[in-house]
Amino acid sequence: MISPEIIEEIRQKANIVDVISSYIEVIKKGNSYLAVCPFHNDKNPSLHISTSKQIFKCFSCGKGGNVFTFVQDYEKIPFIDAVRKVANLIGFHSDELDKPVRAVDNSTKQVLSALKEASVLYSFTLKTNQGTKGAEYLKKRNISEDMSDYFSLGYCPEDGESSIKILRAKNISIESLDKAGIVVRENNRFLDRFKGRVIFPLFNEYDEVVGFSARRINDSDEAKYVNSINTDVFNKSKVLYNYQNALKEAHEAGYVYVTEGFMDVFALYQSGIKSSVALM
Ligand code: ZN
């Protein structure tokens, strides 16, 4: 838990005008600040922001609160996540903020950590010589490096062993890798399930990697896509591709496109639409 003292410290250090400005346009009028209210269908700027009181109030729909309430209601996230967001925005650091907010057991924590480290490794590999084939594939699909970064795309080394070795060197146990669905056992060896494939990480609403979808890039008759198996943190039928980004973008756009596949999400992104998800 984050202590009330830390929450109060963040509230005092944050400037509500700056925080709200990072979400919507804020207009300065004399000594006061106004904005078009995002909580109702506002035509005029009805949302008033008081710098002296560090609160906001909409004189049309009545919505009001402090810096945390705004972020909480705007992003539709739990209060404690709003506190973290604000801390992030103002560059406030505290060890307390790094503690997990959700009550996840130790084993789940390790599985999530294995998935995160694997995702980081795959993304890194994509930018190295080992990832050339993956990079070429994405280039052919008109997926720019910026897009690769935005969607945290990656490539799993072909040998199937080096990624596992690196992950184990990072103190991630085979057990966690197994529970995370990353390894397969083959002739008494542990190999990466996604070897030689382009990696599309899948996220949950907490922006945590919960699994992967991996596409083959050669002409073999292997399955075109290999998805993570269902694990403690991943259930294929409950995951939407690009959910974590669409969640934020949909607030501004006011809609979400539901598409059939990743490539649809990328195509929409290329035409400036970020609020789309794909079914798994
Ligand atoms: Zn309003």
XYZ file of C-alpha atoms and ligand atoms in Angstrom:
281
model
C 0.000 0.000 0.000
C 1.042 3.584 -0.561
C 0.923 5.545 2.683
C -1.410 8.546 3.055
C 1.655 10.725 3.696
C 3.146 9.853 0.298
C -0.200 10.409 -1.429
C -0.473 13.823 0.223
C 3.084 14.683 -0.766
C 2.353 13.845 -4.406
C -0.861 15.870 -4.292
C 1.013 18.891 -2.968
C 3.852 18.613 -5.462
C 1.586 18.158 -8.463
C 0.170 21.192 -10.200
C -3.382 20.326 -11.188
C -3.236 22.616 -14.238
C -0.160 20.822 -15.557
C -1.661 17.401 -14.966
C -5.011 18.216 -16.586
C -3.144 19.908 -19.457
C -1.410 16.645 -20.186
C -4.834 15.155 -20.990
C -6.932 17.976 -22.428
C -6.474 21.538 -23.603
C -6.564 24.067 -20.786
C -7.278 27.728 -21.496
C -5.940 30.505 -19.281
C -8.419 33.303 -18.787
C -7.203 36.030 -16.489
C -6.273 34.293 -13.295
C -8.414 31.254 -13.870
C -8.070 28.165 -15.970
C -10.857 26.646 -18.026
C -11.303 23.536 -20.127
C -13.977 21.804 -22.143
C -15.283 19.251 -19.668
C -14.425 15.667 -20.696
C -17.076 14.213 -18.396
C -20.134 15.424 -20.241
C -20.919 16.544 -23.761
C -19.565 20.027 -23.225
C -19.834 22.768 -25.811
C -18.271 25.594 -23.816
C -15.388 25.339 -21.421
C -17.402 24.570 -18.267
C -14.603 22.983 -16.317
C -12.935 25.405 -13.929
C -9.575 24.697 -12.400
C -8.522 26.452 -9.216
C -4.775 26.681 -8.717
C -5.113 28.030 -5.192
C -7.306 25.136 -4.079
C -5.793 22.633 -6.524
C -9.215 21.341 -7.484
C -11.402 21.260 -10.577
C -15.140 21.703 -10.875
C -17.486 21.506 -13.838
C -20.250 24.072 -13.512
C -22.360 22.201 -16.001
C -22.328 18.548 -14.921
C -21.070 19.080 -11.405
C -18.062 16.794 -11.670
C -15.215 17.910 -9.486
C -12.319 16.827 -7.371
C -8.581 16.973 -7.012
C -5.718 15.990 -9.253
C -6.114 12.278 -8.482
C -9.869 12.250 -8.996
C -9.410 13.832 -12.395
C -6.920 11.192 -13.560
C -8.983 8.400 -11.993
C -12.196 9.490 -13.712
C -10.586 10.451 -16.986
C -8.668 7.217 -17.354
C -11.292 5.130 -15.570
C -8.632 3.532 -13.403
C -8.490 2.719 -9.683
C -7.517 5.542 -7.330
C -4.160 4.049 -6.462
C -3.240 3.758 -10.143
C -4.149 7.423 -10.575
C -1.756 8.271 -7.742
C 1.012 6.421 -9.568
C 0.194 8.136 -12.855
C 0.387 11.565 -11.251
C 3.651 10.647 -9.517
C 5.011 9.565 -12.881
C 3.892 12.757 -14.593
C 5.627 14.976 -12.065
C 8.704 12.782 -11.779
C 8.064 11.870 -8.160
C 9.941 8.795 -6.982
C 9.426 6.692 -3.906
C 10.138 3.057 -3.161
C 6.572 2.733 -1.952
C 5.314 3.412 -5.464
C 7.282 0.516 -6.864
C 5.489 -2.008 -4.710
C 2.822 -3.922 -6.560
C -0.679 -2.540 -6.102
C -2.541 -5.691 -6.821
C -2.503 -8.537 -4.409
C -0.694 -11.043 -6.601
C 0.927 -14.059 -5.044
C 4.609 -14.690 -5.320
C 4.334 -17.273 -8.054
C 2.210 -14.967 -10.235
C 4.662 -12.177 -9.614
C 7.464 -14.355 -10.917
C 5.482 -15.387 -13.966
C 4.762 -11.732 -14.784
C 8.392 -10.887 -14.287
C 9.442 -13.745 -16.616
C 7.047 -12.464 -19.287
C 8.250 -8.909 -18.914
C 11.921 -9.855 -19.149
C 11.233 -12.085 -22.150
C 9.390 -9.274 -23.894
C 12.251 -6.850 -23.250
C 14.712 -9.427 -24.570
C 12.683 -10.108 -27.741
C 12.375 -6.370 -28.440
C 16.094 -5.957 -27.927
C 16.885 -8.902 -30.204
C 14.838 -7.321 -32.990
C 17.337 -4.463 -33.071
C 20.408 -6.700 -33.196
C 21.986 -8.891 -35.889
C 20.172 -11.863 -34.418
C 16.904 -10.166 -35.223
C 17.601 -9.203 -38.833
C 15.073 -11.649 -40.249
C 12.373 -10.346 -37.969
C 13.190 -6.741 -38.797
C 13.080 -7.538 -42.520
C 9.698 -9.190 -42.143
C 8.258 -6.157 -40.361
C 9.765 -3.807 -42.909
C 8.082 -5.748 -45.680
C 4.817 -5.310 -43.804
C 5.448 -1.551 -43.655
C 5.799 -1.639 -39.906
C 8.231 1.123 -38.985
C 10.667 1.037 -36.082
C 8.503 3.566 -34.276
C 5.563 1.217 -34.588
C 7.663 -1.713 -33.409
C 8.518 0.301 -30.318
C 4.942 1.456 -29.772
C 3.625 -2.109 -29.907
C 6.739 -3.537 -28.185
C 7.261 -5.977 -31.052
C 10.196 -8.343 -30.924
C 11.971 -11.330 -32.355
C 12.880 -14.573 -30.678
C 16.336 -15.918 -31.640
C 16.165 -18.917 -33.951
C 18.371 -21.229 -31.934
C 15.704 -21.440 -29.233
C 18.271 -21.673 -26.471
C 20.032 -18.324 -26.199
C 16.935 -16.473 -25.029
C 16.335 -19.042 -22.317
C 19.969 -18.825 -21.246
C 19.819 -15.040 -20.952
C 16.561 -15.152 -19.022
C 17.964 -17.729 -16.630
C 21.055 -15.564 -16.158
C 18.620 -12.892 -14.987
C 17.619 -15.209 -12.168
C 14.389 -16.313 -13.763
C 13.784 -19.946 -12.929
C 12.861 -22.602 -15.467
C 9.769 -23.154 -13.371
C 8.642 -19.546 -13.896
C 9.464 -19.717 -17.604
C 7.442 -22.896 -17.809
C 4.493 -21.434 -15.905
C 4.671 -18.386 -18.176
C 4.398 -20.682 -21.185
C 7.701 -19.554 -22.643
C 9.602 -22.862 -22.681
C 8.904 -26.222 -24.213
C 10.782 -29.386 -23.325
C 12.393 -31.120 -26.265
C 14.737 -34.103 -25.839
C 15.546 -33.091 -22.291
C 16.356 -29.561 -23.360
C 14.351 -26.434 -22.690
C 13.671 -24.469 -25.836
C 11.903 -21.200 -26.441
C 8.369 -21.846 -27.671
C 8.597 -18.825 -29.961
C 11.986 -19.447 -31.594
C 12.544 -17.824 -34.965
C 9.275 -15.922 -34.771
C 8.222 -12.292 -34.710
C 6.769 -11.525 -31.298
C 3.595 -9.605 -30.593
C 3.300 -9.166 -26.830
C -0.151 -9.191 -25.277
C -0.929 -6.938 -22.339
C -3.562 -6.809 -19.632
C -5.298 -3.692 -18.326
C -2.392 -3.069 -15.960
C -0.042 -2.710 -18.909
C 1.670 -5.963 -17.938
C 2.789 -8.493 -20.534
C 0.645 -11.587 -20.011
C 1.502 -13.584 -23.105
C 2.710 -13.569 -26.678
C 1.492 -14.230 -30.130
C 4.343 -15.246 -32.393
C 4.282 -15.350 -36.168
C 6.480 -17.551 -38.303
C 8.402 -15.670 -40.958
C 9.676 -18.573 -43.051
C 7.756 -20.597 -45.591
C 7.621 -23.743 -43.496
C 4.355 -25.509 -42.876
C 4.516 -24.782 -39.168
C 1.544 -22.954 -37.683
C 1.406 -19.365 -38.877
C 0.830 -18.096 -35.360
C 1.827 -19.659 -32.084
C 0.070 -18.157 -29.082
C 0.924 -18.452 -25.441
C -0.808 -21.351 -23.800
C -3.387 -20.459 -21.179
C -1.583 -19.735 -17.914
C -2.416 -18.209 -14.532
C -2.157 -14.773 -16.112
C -3.212 -15.472 -19.688
C -6.528 -16.604 -21.035
C -6.695 -16.315 -24.795
C -10.423 -15.728 -24.885
C -10.131 -12.852 -22.419
C -7.333 -10.923 -24.083
C -7.684 -8.259 -26.745
C -4.704 -7.204 -28.789
C -3.642 -3.574 -28.178
C -6.047 -3.274 -25.258
C -3.524 -1.375 -23.148
C -3.079 1.371 -25.761
C -6.690 1.496 -26.901
C -7.782 1.977 -23.295
C -5.980 5.327 -23.196
C -6.664 6.395 -26.763
C -10.374 5.649 -26.718
C -10.954 8.452 -24.219
C -9.920 11.033 -26.729
C -11.282 9.300 -29.790
C -14.599 8.442 -28.172
C -14.753 5.047 -29.864
C -12.947 1.764 -30.232
C -12.518 -0.213 -33.430
C -12.752 -3.944 -32.904
C -10.863 -5.748 -35.650
C -10.057 -9.307 -36.573
C -6.299 -9.301 -36.491
C -3.110 -7.502 -35.505
C -2.509 -6.316 -39.043
C -5.818 -4.433 -38.946
C -4.669 -2.695 -35.779
C -1.398 -1.723 -37.484
C -3.182 -0.502 -40.610
C -5.477 1.691 -38.521
C -2.515 2.983 -36.550
C -0.881 3.977 -39.811
C -3.925 6.031 -40.703
C -3.808 7.768 -37.340
C -6.313 5.637 -35.454
C -4.841 4.335 -32.234
C -8.001 3.248 -30.477
C -8.386 -0.175 -32.016
C -8.173 -3.684 -30.643
C -8.041 -7.084 -32.310
C -9.696 -10.285 -31.236
C -7.346 -13.127 -30.452
Zn -18.893 18.500 -17.034
